[in-house]
Short mmCIF file of N, CA and C in Angstrom, two decimals:
data_model
loop_
_atom_site.label_atom_id
_atom_site.label_comp_id
_atom_site.label_asym_id
_atom_site.label_seq_id
_atom_site.Cartn_x
_atom_site.Cartn_y
_atom_site.Cartn_z
N MET A 17 0.85 -1.19 0.00
CA MET A 17 0.00 0.00 0.00
C MET A 17 0.89 1.24 0.00
N VAL A 18 0.58 2.17 -0.86
CA VAL A 18 1.31 3.44 -0.95
C VAL A 18 0.80 4.38 0.12
N GLU A 19 1.72 5.10 0.76
CA GLU A 19 1.34 6.09 1.77
C GLU A 19 0.51 7.21 1.13
N PRO A 20 -0.50 7.69 1.82
CA PRO A 20 -1.27 8.80 1.25
C PRO A 20 -0.43 10.08 1.18
N LEU A 21 -0.72 10.88 0.20
CA LEU A 21 -0.08 12.18 0.03
C LEU A 21 -0.68 13.12 1.07
N THR A 22 0.16 13.74 1.87
CA THR A 22 -0.33 14.70 2.85
C THR A 22 -0.50 16.05 2.17
N LEU A 23 -1.70 16.56 2.21
CA LEU A 23 -2.01 17.86 1.63
C LEU A 23 -2.38 18.81 2.76
N LEU A 24 -1.79 19.99 2.72
CA LEU A 24 -2.01 21.00 3.74
C LEU A 24 -3.07 21.97 3.24
N VAL A 25 -4.06 22.24 4.07
CA VAL A 25 -5.15 23.12 3.65
C VAL A 25 -5.28 24.30 4.62
N ASP A 26 -5.39 25.48 4.03
CA ASP A 26 -5.62 26.69 4.81
C ASP A 26 -6.86 27.36 4.23
N ARG A 27 -7.46 28.20 5.02
CA ARG A 27 -8.67 28.92 4.62
C ARG A 27 -8.40 30.41 4.71
N LEU A 28 -8.88 31.14 3.72
CA LEU A 28 -8.68 32.58 3.68
C LEU A 28 -10.01 33.27 3.41
N GLN A 29 -10.38 34.17 4.29
CA GLN A 29 -11.58 34.98 4.09
C GLN A 29 -11.25 36.07 3.06
N THR A 30 -12.05 36.18 2.01
CA THR A 30 -11.83 37.19 0.96
C THR A 30 -13.11 38.01 0.82
N PRO A 31 -13.05 39.09 0.08
CA PRO A 31 -14.26 39.89 -0.13
C PRO A 31 -15.38 39.15 -0.86
N ILE A 32 -15.05 38.01 -1.50
CA ILE A 32 -16.06 37.28 -2.27
C ILE A 32 -16.26 35.86 -1.77
N GLY A 33 -15.88 35.60 -0.53
CA GLY A 33 -16.10 34.29 0.06
C GLY A 33 -14.83 33.69 0.60
N GLU A 34 -15.00 32.57 1.30
CA GLU A 34 -13.85 31.90 1.90
C GLU A 34 -13.19 30.99 0.86
N LEU A 35 -11.88 31.07 0.81
CA LEU A 35 -11.07 30.35 -0.16
C LEU A 35 -10.33 29.21 0.54
N LEU A 36 -10.28 28.05 -0.11
CA LEU A 36 -9.49 26.91 0.35
C LEU A 36 -8.20 26.88 -0.47
N ILE A 37 -7.07 26.84 0.22
CA ILE A 37 -5.77 26.81 -0.44
C ILE A 37 -5.12 25.50 -0.03
N VAL A 38 -4.82 24.65 -1.00
CA VAL A 38 -4.29 23.32 -0.72
C VAL A 38 -2.90 23.18 -1.34
N ALA A 39 -1.94 22.79 -0.50
CA ALA A 39 -0.56 22.60 -0.95
C ALA A 39 -0.05 21.25 -0.47
N ASP A 40 1.02 20.77 -1.10
CA ASP A 40 1.66 19.56 -0.58
C ASP A 40 2.66 19.97 0.50
N SER A 41 3.33 19.00 1.08
CA SER A 41 4.25 19.29 2.20
C SER A 41 5.46 20.12 1.76
N ALA A 42 5.73 20.18 0.47
CA ALA A 42 6.82 21.02 -0.04
C ALA A 42 6.35 22.45 -0.32
N GLY A 43 5.07 22.73 -0.07
CA GLY A 43 4.53 24.07 -0.30
C GLY A 43 4.09 24.29 -1.74
N LYS A 44 4.04 23.23 -2.54
CA LYS A 44 3.59 23.33 -3.94
C LYS A 44 2.07 23.40 -3.97
N LEU A 45 1.56 24.40 -4.64
CA LEU A 45 0.12 24.61 -4.76
C LEU A 45 -0.51 23.46 -5.54
N ARG A 46 -1.52 22.83 -4.95
CA ARG A 46 -2.20 21.71 -5.61
C ARG A 46 -3.58 22.10 -6.11
N THR A 47 -4.31 22.87 -5.32
CA THR A 47 -5.63 23.33 -5.75
C THR A 47 -6.08 24.52 -4.91
N ILE A 48 -6.94 25.32 -5.50
CA ILE A 48 -7.60 26.43 -4.81
C ILE A 48 -9.06 26.35 -5.20
N ASP A 49 -9.93 26.48 -4.22
CA ASP A 49 -11.36 26.52 -4.53
C ASP A 49 -12.08 27.26 -3.42
N TRP A 50 -13.33 27.54 -3.64
CA TRP A 50 -14.16 28.24 -2.66
C TRP A 50 -14.78 27.22 -1.72
N THR A 51 -14.96 27.59 -0.45
CA THR A 51 -15.50 26.63 0.52
C THR A 51 -16.90 26.17 0.15
N ASP A 52 -17.67 27.00 -0.55
CA ASP A 52 -19.00 26.55 -0.97
C ASP A 52 -18.92 25.52 -2.10
N HIS A 53 -17.71 25.24 -2.58
CA HIS A 53 -17.50 24.20 -3.59
C HIS A 53 -16.51 23.14 -3.08
N GLU A 54 -16.45 22.97 -1.77
CA GLU A 54 -15.49 22.03 -1.18
C GLU A 54 -15.73 20.59 -1.66
N ALA A 55 -16.99 20.19 -1.83
CA ALA A 55 -17.28 18.83 -2.30
C ALA A 55 -16.68 18.62 -3.70
N ARG A 56 -16.80 19.63 -4.56
CA ARG A 56 -16.21 19.54 -5.91
C ARG A 56 -14.69 19.41 -5.81
N MET A 57 -14.09 20.17 -4.90
CA MET A 57 -12.64 20.11 -4.72
C MET A 57 -12.21 18.70 -4.28
N ARG A 58 -12.95 18.13 -3.37
CA ARG A 58 -12.61 16.77 -2.90
C ARG A 58 -12.77 15.75 -4.02
N GLN A 59 -13.77 15.91 -4.88
CA GLN A 59 -13.91 15.01 -6.04
C GLN A 59 -12.70 15.12 -6.95
N LEU A 60 -12.24 16.33 -7.17
CA LEU A 60 -11.06 16.56 -8.00
C LEU A 60 -9.85 15.87 -7.37
N LEU A 61 -9.65 16.04 -6.08
CA LEU A 61 -8.52 15.41 -5.40
C LEU A 61 -8.64 13.89 -5.47
N ASP A 62 -9.85 13.35 -5.30
CA ASP A 62 -10.06 11.90 -5.41
C ASP A 62 -9.68 11.42 -6.81
N ARG A 63 -10.08 12.19 -7.83
CA ARG A 63 -9.79 11.78 -9.21
C ARG A 63 -8.29 11.76 -9.48
N TYR A 64 -7.57 12.78 -9.01
CA TYR A 64 -6.16 12.90 -9.32
C TYR A 64 -5.25 12.07 -8.41
N TYR A 65 -5.63 11.94 -7.15
CA TYR A 65 -4.73 11.27 -6.19
C TYR A 65 -5.31 9.99 -5.63
N GLY A 66 -6.56 9.72 -5.93
CA GLY A 66 -7.22 8.53 -5.41
C GLY A 66 -7.76 8.81 -4.02
N PRO A 67 -8.90 8.20 -3.68
CA PRO A 67 -9.42 8.39 -2.33
C PRO A 67 -8.46 7.78 -1.31
N LYS A 68 -8.56 8.24 -0.10
CA LYS A 68 -7.69 7.73 0.98
C LYS A 68 -7.78 6.21 1.00
N GLU A 69 -6.64 5.57 1.22
CA GLU A 69 -6.54 4.11 1.30
C GLU A 69 -6.69 3.43 -0.07
N SER A 70 -6.57 4.17 -1.17
CA SER A 70 -6.66 3.55 -2.48
C SER A 70 -5.29 2.98 -2.86
N LYS A 71 -5.24 2.23 -3.96
CA LYS A 71 -3.98 1.65 -4.43
C LYS A 71 -2.95 2.72 -4.75
N ARG A 72 -3.45 3.90 -5.17
CA ARG A 72 -2.54 5.01 -5.47
C ARG A 72 -2.07 5.71 -4.20
N GLY A 73 -2.62 5.34 -3.08
CA GLY A 73 -2.22 5.95 -1.83
C GLY A 73 -3.18 6.99 -1.33
N GLY A 74 -3.84 7.66 -2.25
CA GLY A 74 -4.80 8.67 -1.86
C GLY A 74 -4.13 9.89 -1.26
N TYR A 75 -4.89 10.62 -0.49
CA TYR A 75 -4.38 11.84 0.12
C TYR A 75 -5.06 12.02 1.48
N ALA A 76 -4.42 12.80 2.30
CA ALA A 76 -4.99 13.17 3.59
C ALA A 76 -4.88 14.67 3.73
N LEU A 77 -6.00 15.34 4.04
CA LEU A 77 -5.99 16.79 4.24
C LEU A 77 -5.67 17.10 5.70
N GLN A 78 -4.75 18.02 5.87
CA GLN A 78 -4.33 18.41 7.21
C GLN A 78 -4.37 19.94 7.31
N PRO A 79 -5.05 20.49 8.30
CA PRO A 79 -5.07 21.94 8.44
C PRO A 79 -3.65 22.49 8.64
N ALA A 80 -3.39 23.63 8.04
CA ALA A 80 -2.05 24.25 8.17
C ALA A 80 -2.21 25.76 8.03
N ARG A 81 -1.28 26.48 8.60
CA ARG A 81 -1.27 27.94 8.45
C ARG A 81 -0.28 28.34 7.38
N ASP A 82 -0.77 29.02 6.37
CA ASP A 82 0.05 29.61 5.33
C ASP A 82 1.07 28.65 4.72
N PRO A 83 0.62 27.49 4.22
CA PRO A 83 1.57 26.54 3.64
C PRO A 83 2.35 27.15 2.48
N GLY A 84 3.66 27.11 2.57
CA GLY A 84 4.52 27.63 1.52
C GLY A 84 4.36 29.12 1.25
N GLY A 85 3.74 29.84 2.16
CA GLY A 85 3.50 31.27 1.95
C GLY A 85 2.37 31.55 0.98
N LEU A 86 1.62 30.53 0.61
CA LEU A 86 0.57 30.67 -0.39
C LEU A 86 -0.60 31.52 0.11
N THR A 87 -0.97 31.33 1.37
CA THR A 87 -2.08 32.12 1.92
C THR A 87 -1.70 33.59 1.97
N SER A 88 -0.47 33.88 2.36
CA SER A 88 0.00 35.27 2.39
C SER A 88 -0.05 35.90 0.99
N ALA A 89 0.35 35.13 -0.01
CA ALA A 89 0.32 35.64 -1.39
C ALA A 89 -1.11 35.90 -1.84
N MET A 90 -2.02 35.00 -1.52
CA MET A 90 -3.41 35.20 -1.91
C MET A 90 -4.02 36.39 -1.15
N ARG A 91 -3.66 36.54 0.11
CA ARG A 91 -4.13 37.70 0.89
C ARG A 91 -3.65 38.99 0.22
N ALA A 92 -2.38 39.02 -0.19
CA ALA A 92 -1.81 40.20 -0.86
C ALA A 92 -2.58 40.49 -2.15
N TYR A 93 -2.89 39.46 -2.91
CA TYR A 93 -3.67 39.64 -4.14
C TYR A 93 -5.00 40.32 -3.84
N PHE A 94 -5.72 39.81 -2.86
CA PHE A 94 -7.04 40.37 -2.55
C PHE A 94 -6.95 41.77 -1.95
N LYS A 95 -5.79 42.12 -1.40
CA LYS A 95 -5.61 43.47 -0.86
C LYS A 95 -5.12 44.44 -1.93
N GLY A 96 -4.91 43.97 -3.16
CA GLY A 96 -4.57 44.87 -4.25
C GLY A 96 -3.24 44.62 -4.95
N ASP A 97 -2.41 43.71 -4.42
CA ASP A 97 -1.15 43.36 -5.10
C ASP A 97 -1.46 42.28 -6.13
N ILE A 98 -2.00 42.69 -7.26
CA ILE A 98 -2.45 41.76 -8.30
C ILE A 98 -1.32 40.85 -8.76
N GLY A 99 -0.10 41.37 -8.82
CA GLY A 99 1.05 40.58 -9.26
C GLY A 99 1.44 39.46 -8.31
N ALA A 100 0.87 39.44 -7.12
CA ALA A 100 1.23 38.39 -6.14
C ALA A 100 0.96 37.00 -6.71
N ILE A 101 -0.10 36.85 -7.49
CA ILE A 101 -0.39 35.52 -8.03
C ILE A 101 0.56 35.15 -9.16
N ASP A 102 1.07 36.15 -9.87
CA ASP A 102 2.01 35.87 -10.95
C ASP A 102 3.35 35.37 -10.42
N ARG A 103 3.66 35.74 -9.18
CA ARG A 103 4.94 35.34 -8.59
C ARG A 103 4.90 33.95 -7.96
N LEU A 104 3.71 33.37 -7.86
CA LEU A 104 3.61 32.03 -7.28
C LEU A 104 4.06 30.99 -8.30
N PRO A 105 4.96 30.11 -7.91
CA PRO A 105 5.34 29.05 -8.85
C PRO A 105 4.20 28.05 -8.99
N VAL A 106 3.91 27.70 -10.21
CA VAL A 106 2.88 26.70 -10.48
C VAL A 106 3.49 25.69 -11.44
N ASP A 107 3.81 24.53 -10.91
CA ASP A 107 4.29 23.45 -11.77
C ASP A 107 3.09 22.88 -12.49
N ASP A 108 3.36 22.08 -13.53
CA ASP A 108 2.25 21.41 -14.18
C ASP A 108 1.50 20.60 -13.14
N THR A 109 0.21 20.85 -13.06
CA THR A 109 -0.62 20.09 -12.14
C THR A 109 -1.04 18.81 -12.83
N VAL A 110 -1.71 17.98 -12.09
CA VAL A 110 -2.18 16.72 -12.64
C VAL A 110 -3.28 17.02 -13.64
N GLY A 111 -3.20 16.45 -14.80
CA GLY A 111 -4.20 16.63 -15.85
C GLY A 111 -3.66 16.04 -17.13
N THR A 112 -4.46 16.05 -18.16
CA THR A 112 -4.02 15.52 -19.45
C THR A 112 -3.02 16.51 -20.07
N PRO A 113 -2.23 16.06 -21.03
CA PRO A 113 -1.33 17.00 -21.70
C PRO A 113 -2.08 18.19 -22.32
N PHE A 114 -3.26 17.94 -22.88
CA PHE A 114 -4.04 19.03 -23.46
C PHE A 114 -4.47 20.03 -22.38
N GLN A 115 -4.99 19.52 -21.27
CA GLN A 115 -5.40 20.41 -20.17
C GLN A 115 -4.22 21.24 -19.68
N ARG A 116 -3.08 20.60 -19.50
CA ARG A 116 -1.90 21.32 -19.00
C ARG A 116 -1.46 22.40 -19.99
N SER A 117 -1.63 22.14 -21.30
CA SER A 117 -1.25 23.18 -22.27
C SER A 117 -2.20 24.38 -22.15
N VAL A 118 -3.47 24.12 -21.90
CA VAL A 118 -4.43 25.22 -21.70
C VAL A 118 -4.08 25.98 -20.43
N TRP A 119 -3.78 25.27 -19.36
CA TRP A 119 -3.47 25.92 -18.08
C TRP A 119 -2.20 26.76 -18.17
N ARG A 120 -1.21 26.27 -18.93
CA ARG A 120 0.01 27.08 -19.14
C ARG A 120 -0.32 28.36 -19.91
N ALA A 121 -1.20 28.24 -20.90
CA ALA A 121 -1.60 29.42 -21.68
C ALA A 121 -2.36 30.42 -20.81
N LEU A 122 -3.15 29.93 -19.88
CA LEU A 122 -3.89 30.83 -18.97
C LEU A 122 -2.92 31.67 -18.14
N ARG A 123 -1.83 31.06 -17.71
CA ARG A 123 -0.85 31.79 -16.89
C ARG A 123 -0.22 32.94 -17.66
N LYS A 124 -0.27 32.88 -18.98
CA LYS A 124 0.35 33.93 -19.80
C LYS A 124 -0.57 35.12 -20.06
N ILE A 125 -1.83 35.02 -19.62
CA ILE A 125 -2.75 36.15 -19.79
C ILE A 125 -2.40 37.16 -18.70
N LYS A 126 -2.01 38.34 -19.12
CA LYS A 126 -1.60 39.39 -18.17
C LYS A 126 -2.79 39.89 -17.37
N SER A 127 -2.53 40.27 -16.13
CA SER A 127 -3.59 40.85 -15.31
C SER A 127 -4.07 42.13 -15.99
N GLY A 128 -5.36 42.40 -15.84
CA GLY A 128 -5.95 43.55 -16.50
C GLY A 128 -6.37 43.28 -17.93
N LYS A 129 -6.15 42.06 -18.40
CA LYS A 129 -6.49 41.67 -19.78
C LYS A 129 -7.44 40.48 -19.76
N THR A 130 -8.20 40.35 -20.82
CA THR A 130 -9.03 39.17 -21.03
C THR A 130 -8.81 38.68 -22.45
N ILE A 131 -9.11 37.41 -22.67
CA ILE A 131 -9.08 36.83 -24.01
C ILE A 131 -10.35 35.99 -24.17
N SER A 132 -10.66 35.65 -25.40
CA SER A 132 -11.82 34.80 -25.67
C SER A 132 -11.38 33.32 -25.66
N TYR A 133 -12.38 32.45 -25.60
CA TYR A 133 -12.09 31.02 -25.66
C TYR A 133 -11.45 30.68 -27.01
N ALA A 134 -11.88 31.35 -28.08
CA ALA A 134 -11.29 31.12 -29.40
C ALA A 134 -9.82 31.51 -29.40
N GLU A 135 -9.50 32.63 -28.78
CA GLU A 135 -8.10 33.05 -28.71
C GLU A 135 -7.28 32.08 -27.86
N LEU A 136 -7.88 31.58 -26.80
CA LEU A 136 -7.20 30.59 -25.96
C LEU A 136 -6.84 29.35 -26.80
N ALA A 137 -7.79 28.88 -27.59
CA ALA A 137 -7.54 27.71 -28.45
C ALA A 137 -6.43 28.02 -29.45
N GLN A 138 -6.42 29.22 -29.99
CA GLN A 138 -5.35 29.59 -30.94
C GLN A 138 -4.00 29.63 -30.24
N ARG A 139 -3.97 30.13 -29.02
CA ARG A 139 -2.70 30.25 -28.29
C ARG A 139 -2.05 28.90 -28.01
N ILE A 140 -2.86 27.85 -27.95
CA ILE A 140 -2.27 26.53 -27.72
C ILE A 140 -2.06 25.78 -29.04
N GLY A 141 -2.28 26.47 -30.16
CA GLY A 141 -2.04 25.87 -31.47
C GLY A 141 -3.14 24.94 -31.93
N LYS A 142 -4.34 25.05 -31.34
CA LYS A 142 -5.47 24.19 -31.71
C LYS A 142 -6.69 25.07 -31.96
N PRO A 143 -6.68 25.88 -33.03
CA PRO A 143 -7.75 26.86 -33.24
C PRO A 143 -9.15 26.28 -33.37
N LYS A 144 -9.27 25.02 -33.73
CA LYS A 144 -10.59 24.40 -33.86
C LYS A 144 -11.06 23.76 -32.55
N ALA A 145 -10.23 23.76 -31.55
CA ALA A 145 -10.55 23.10 -30.28
C ALA A 145 -11.09 24.10 -29.25
N VAL A 146 -11.96 24.99 -29.69
CA VAL A 146 -12.49 26.02 -28.80
C VAL A 146 -13.25 25.39 -27.64
N ARG A 147 -14.14 24.46 -27.93
CA ARG A 147 -14.92 23.82 -26.85
C ARG A 147 -14.02 23.03 -25.90
N ALA A 148 -13.07 22.30 -26.45
CA ALA A 148 -12.16 21.53 -25.60
C ALA A 148 -11.33 22.45 -24.72
N ALA A 149 -10.89 23.57 -25.28
CA ALA A 149 -10.14 24.55 -24.48
C ALA A 149 -11.01 25.12 -23.38
N GLY A 150 -12.29 25.36 -23.70
CA GLY A 150 -13.23 25.84 -22.70
C GLY A 150 -13.44 24.83 -21.59
N LEU A 151 -13.56 23.57 -21.95
CA LEU A 151 -13.72 22.52 -20.93
C LEU A 151 -12.48 22.42 -20.05
N ALA A 152 -11.30 22.46 -20.66
CA ALA A 152 -10.06 22.40 -19.88
C ALA A 152 -9.95 23.62 -18.97
N ASN A 153 -10.34 24.77 -19.48
CA ASN A 153 -10.35 26.00 -18.69
C ASN A 153 -11.21 25.79 -17.44
N GLY A 154 -12.38 25.19 -17.63
CA GLY A 154 -13.30 24.95 -16.53
C GLY A 154 -12.85 23.90 -15.55
N GLN A 155 -11.88 23.07 -15.94
CA GLN A 155 -11.38 22.02 -15.05
C GLN A 155 -10.06 22.40 -14.39
N ASN A 156 -9.68 23.64 -14.53
CA ASN A 156 -8.47 24.17 -13.92
C ASN A 156 -8.54 23.99 -12.41
N PRO A 157 -7.61 23.25 -11.81
CA PRO A 157 -7.67 23.04 -10.36
C PRO A 157 -7.14 24.20 -9.53
N ILE A 158 -6.48 25.16 -10.16
CA ILE A 158 -5.85 26.24 -9.40
C ILE A 158 -6.43 27.57 -9.86
N SER A 159 -7.70 27.77 -9.54
CA SER A 159 -8.35 29.00 -9.98
C SER A 159 -7.66 30.22 -9.38
N ILE A 160 -7.88 31.32 -9.97
CA ILE A 160 -7.31 32.63 -9.66
C ILE A 160 -5.83 32.67 -10.03
N VAL A 161 -5.01 31.79 -9.47
CA VAL A 161 -3.57 31.78 -9.77
C VAL A 161 -3.33 31.37 -11.21
N VAL A 162 -4.02 30.37 -11.68
CA VAL A 162 -4.06 30.02 -13.10
C VAL A 162 -5.36 30.68 -13.56
N PRO A 163 -5.27 31.90 -14.08
CA PRO A 163 -6.42 32.80 -14.16
C PRO A 163 -7.47 32.47 -15.23
N CYS A 164 -8.21 31.42 -14.97
CA CYS A 164 -9.29 31.02 -15.88
C CYS A 164 -10.38 32.08 -15.94
N HIS A 165 -10.46 32.92 -14.93
CA HIS A 165 -11.47 33.99 -14.92
C HIS A 165 -11.22 35.05 -15.99
N ARG A 166 -10.02 35.07 -16.56
CA ARG A 166 -9.67 36.07 -17.58
C ARG A 166 -10.13 35.67 -18.98
N VAL A 167 -10.84 34.55 -19.10
CA VAL A 167 -11.34 34.10 -20.40
C VAL A 167 -12.83 34.42 -20.46
N ILE A 168 -13.22 35.12 -21.52
CA ILE A 168 -14.60 35.56 -21.69
C ILE A 168 -15.12 35.13 -23.05
N GLY A 169 -16.40 35.34 -23.29
CA GLY A 169 -17.00 35.00 -24.58
C GLY A 169 -16.46 35.88 -25.70
N SER A 170 -16.50 35.38 -26.93
CA SER A 170 -16.02 36.13 -28.09
C SER A 170 -16.74 37.46 -28.27
N ASN A 171 -17.99 37.52 -27.80
CA ASN A 171 -18.76 38.76 -27.92
C ASN A 171 -18.55 39.69 -26.73
N GLY A 172 -17.60 39.34 -25.87
CA GLY A 172 -17.27 40.20 -24.73
C GLY A 172 -18.09 39.95 -23.48
N THR A 173 -18.95 38.93 -23.49
CA THR A 173 -19.77 38.66 -22.31
C THR A 173 -19.03 37.77 -21.33
N LEU A 174 -19.41 37.89 -20.08
CA LEU A 174 -18.88 36.99 -19.06
C LEU A 174 -19.59 35.66 -19.22
N THR A 175 -18.81 34.62 -19.30
CA THR A 175 -19.38 33.27 -19.41
C THR A 175 -18.68 32.39 -18.41
N GLY A 176 -19.35 31.36 -17.99
CA GLY A 176 -18.87 30.35 -17.07
C GLY A 176 -17.68 30.66 -16.17
N TYR A 177 -17.84 30.36 -14.92
CA TYR A 177 -16.74 30.38 -13.95
C TYR A 177 -17.17 29.47 -12.82
N GLY A 178 -16.31 28.53 -12.46
CA GLY A 178 -16.64 27.54 -11.44
C GLY A 178 -17.06 28.13 -10.11
N GLY A 179 -16.59 29.32 -9.80
CA GLY A 179 -16.96 29.98 -8.56
C GLY A 179 -18.20 30.83 -8.69
N GLY A 180 -18.75 30.91 -9.90
CA GLY A 180 -19.94 31.71 -10.15
C GLY A 180 -19.59 33.03 -10.83
N LEU A 181 -20.51 33.50 -11.68
CA LEU A 181 -20.27 34.73 -12.44
C LEU A 181 -20.07 35.97 -11.57
N PRO A 182 -20.77 36.11 -10.43
CA PRO A 182 -20.49 37.29 -9.59
C PRO A 182 -19.03 37.35 -9.13
N ARG A 183 -18.45 36.20 -8.83
CA ARG A 183 -17.03 36.18 -8.43
C ARG A 183 -16.14 36.51 -9.62
N LYS A 184 -16.46 35.98 -10.78
CA LYS A 184 -15.67 36.27 -11.98
C LYS A 184 -15.68 37.77 -12.24
N LYS A 185 -16.86 38.37 -12.17
CA LYS A 185 -17.00 39.80 -12.38
C LYS A 185 -16.15 40.57 -11.36
N TRP A 186 -16.22 40.17 -10.10
CA TRP A 186 -15.45 40.86 -9.06
C TRP A 186 -13.95 40.75 -9.34
N LEU A 187 -13.48 39.54 -9.69
CA LEU A 187 -12.05 39.34 -9.96
C LEU A 187 -11.58 40.21 -11.13
N LEU A 188 -12.37 40.27 -12.19
CA LEU A 188 -12.00 41.09 -13.34
C LEU A 188 -12.02 42.58 -13.00
N GLU A 189 -12.98 43.01 -12.21
CA GLU A 189 -13.00 44.40 -11.76
C GLU A 189 -11.78 44.69 -10.87
N HIS A 190 -11.48 43.76 -9.98
CA HIS A 190 -10.33 43.89 -9.07
C HIS A 190 -9.02 44.05 -9.85
N GLU A 191 -8.92 43.35 -10.97
CA GLU A 191 -7.70 43.39 -11.79
C GLU A 191 -7.73 44.52 -12.82
N GLY A 192 -8.82 45.25 -12.88
CA GLY A 192 -8.94 46.34 -13.84
C GLY A 192 -9.20 45.89 -15.27
N ALA A 193 -9.75 44.69 -15.44
CA ALA A 193 -9.98 44.15 -16.78
C ALA A 193 -11.42 44.33 -17.25
N LEU A 194 -12.29 44.68 -16.35
CA LEU A 194 -13.69 44.76 -16.71
C LEU A 194 -14.00 46.12 -17.33
N THR A 195 -14.49 46.07 -18.56
CA THR A 195 -14.83 47.30 -19.27
C THR A 195 -16.34 47.52 -19.18
N ALA A 196 -16.78 48.66 -19.59
CA ALA A 196 -18.21 48.96 -19.59
C ALA A 196 -18.98 47.93 -20.42
N LYS A 197 -18.35 47.45 -21.48
CA LYS A 197 -18.99 46.46 -22.36
C LYS A 197 -19.33 45.19 -21.60
N LEU A 198 -18.51 44.81 -20.62
CA LEU A 198 -18.72 43.57 -19.88
C LEU A 198 -19.65 43.73 -18.68
N SER A 199 -19.92 44.92 -18.26
CA SER A 199 -20.69 45.14 -17.03
C SER A 199 -22.06 44.63 -17.10
#
């Protein structure tokens, strides 16, 4: 039996809800999600690491304060240091090669900017894979830091965000990316 992966979890109160920040024992960011979506986060962890006591070893969540300085960085972001998330190292997370290519492209979207799903597909060299890029965007395990919220509809409308459209709108306003057209 493989030992379970110990994952450290901290909680951060933000202007748009409580955030769960999950890191491994080395301080590597594994996932971020909202507490009102904790069940979804656990499903994601089960899928990638296996449930506790599985053949893959599974994972065990352990409360921790500011694992790897990640909570401090997220706090700084919400207090106005938008670049704090850009300075966080994000290794390729668990996912398919296609998903990881989408997630790497998301990290390259500058704060204060948005792109369309079509542009996202073009940036990964798969211009016809707009829907697939959108699905991968929606399965991003490290929201905010891997800024899936910066992807909008081709017509400039806010579309889908796992944390809900009001949060997406707030994040884009916070980063200075929301224009009158999107309001």
